[in-house]
Amino acid sequence: NYVEQTKQMIQIQVCDQTQLLALREKYKKGSTVILVEMDDPQAPPTGSRGVVEEVDGIGSIHCRWSNGSGLALIPGIDKFEIVEKAEDATEKNGKKKNNSKR
């Protein structure tokens, strides 16, 4: 319903710089999230996995979903969980840089 979506959009607050930096640190590019709930007719199915592409200037988390969707998550509105942080995936795949000097 358009009226309900408009009301929900009005409730969305733009992140301040501190909140934005915290979101970008937590949801780095390449991190994997799983969708718990999104009230949107275009939403990927519950349980879908998404790979974070970016956190934009208002704090929306843009993902590439397993079903091909590119719909962004809105923290505080959508429900989702981080499954794997980007650094963890890199370490698991053996691609972590070794910066130690020998």
Coordinates of C-alpha atoms in Angstrom, one line a residue:
N1 CA 0.0 0.0 0.0
Y2 CA 1.5 3.3 -1.1
V3 CA 0.3 5.3 1.9
E4 CA 1.9 2.8 4.4
Q5 CA 5.1 2.7 2.4
T6 CA 5.2 6.6 2.4
K7 CA 4.7 6.7 6.2
Q8 CA 7.5 4.1 6.6
M9 CA 9.8 6.1 4.4
I10 CA 9.1 9.3 6.4
Q11 CA 10.2 7.4 9.6
I12 CA 13.6 6.6 8.0
Q13 CA 16.3 8.9 9.4
V14 CA 19.4 9.7 7.7
C15 CA 22.5 8.5 9.6
D16 CA 24.9 10.9 11.1
Q17 CA 28.6 10.5 10.2
T18 CA 29.4 8.4 13.3
Q19 CA 26.5 6.0 12.6
L20 CA 27.5 5.8 8.9
L21 CA 31.1 5.0 9.7
A22 CA 29.9 2.2 12.1
L23 CA 27.6 0.7 9.5
R24 CA 30.4 0.8 6.9
E25 CA 32.8 -0.9 9.3
K26 CA 30.3 -3.6 10.2
Y27 CA 28.9 -4.3 6.7
K28 CA 32.0 -4.1 4.5
K29 CA 31.9 -5.0 0.8
G30 CA 31.9 -8.7 0.4
S31 CA 30.2 -9.5 3.8
T32 CA 27.3 -12.0 3.6
V33 CA 23.9 -11.3 5.2
I34 CA 20.8 -13.3 5.5
L35 CA 17.3 -11.8 5.2
V36 CA 15.0 -12.4 8.1
E37 CA 12.2 -10.0 7.2
M38 CA 11.6 -7.2 4.7
D39 CA 8.1 -5.6 4.2
D40 CA 8.4 -4.9 0.5
P41 CA 6.6 -6.5 -2.4
Q42 CA 9.9 -6.7 -4.3
A43 CA 11.7 -8.3 -1.3
P44 CA 13.8 -11.4 -1.8
P45 CA 12.4 -14.4 -0.1
T46 CA 13.0 -14.8 3.7
G47 CA 16.3 -16.7 4.2
S48 CA 17.9 -15.3 1.1
R49 CA 21.6 -14.6 1.3
G50 CA 23.1 -11.3 0.1
V51 CA 26.6 -10.1 -0.5
V52 CA 27.2 -6.5 0.6
E53 CA 28.2 -4.2 -2.3
E54 CA 28.2 -0.9 -0.4
V55 CA 26.7 1.2 2.4
D56 CA 25.4 4.4 0.8
G57 CA 25.4 7.9 2.2
I58 CA 22.1 7.5 4.1
G59 CA 23.1 4.1 5.6
S60 CA 21.2 1.8 3.2
I61 CA 23.0 -1.5 2.7
H62 CA 23.1 -2.4 -0.9
C63 CA 23.4 -6.2 -1.6
R64 CA 23.4 -8.6 -4.5
W65 CA 20.9 -11.2 -3.4
S66 CA 21.0 -14.9 -4.3
N67 CA 17.9 -14.5 -6.4
G68 CA 19.6 -11.7 -8.5
S69 CA 17.8 -8.8 -6.8
G70 CA 19.7 -5.7 -5.8
L71 CA 17.3 -4.3 -3.3
A72 CA 18.9 -2.4 -0.4
L73 CA 18.4 -3.2 3.3
I74 CA 17.3 -0.4 5.6
P75 CA 18.8 -0.8 9.1
G76 CA 16.1 -0.3 11.7
I77 CA 13.3 -1.2 9.2
D78 CA 14.4 -4.5 7.6
K79 CA 15.5 -7.5 9.7
F80 CA 18.7 -9.2 8.7
E81 CA 21.7 -10.9 10.2
I82 CA 25.4 -10.8 9.2
V83 CA 26.5 -14.3 8.4
E84 CA 30.1 -13.7 7.5
K85 CA 32.2 -10.6 7.6
A86 CA 34.3 -9.7 4.5
E87 CA 37.6 -10.3 6.4
D88 CA 36.4 -13.8 7.6
A89 CA 35.6 -14.8 4.0
T90 CA 39.0 -13.6 2.8
E91 CA 40.8 -15.6 5.5
K92 CA 38.8 -18.7 4.8
N93 CA 39.6 -18.5 1.1
G94 CA 43.4 -18.1 1.9
K95 CA 43.6 -14.7 0.4
K96 CA 44.5 -12.6 3.4
K97 CA 47.6 -10.6 2.9
N98 CA 50.6 -11.4 5.0
N99 CA 52.2 -8.1 5.9
S100 CA 54.7 -9.5 8.3
K101 CA 58.4 -9.0 7.6
R102 CA 60.7 -11.9 7.8

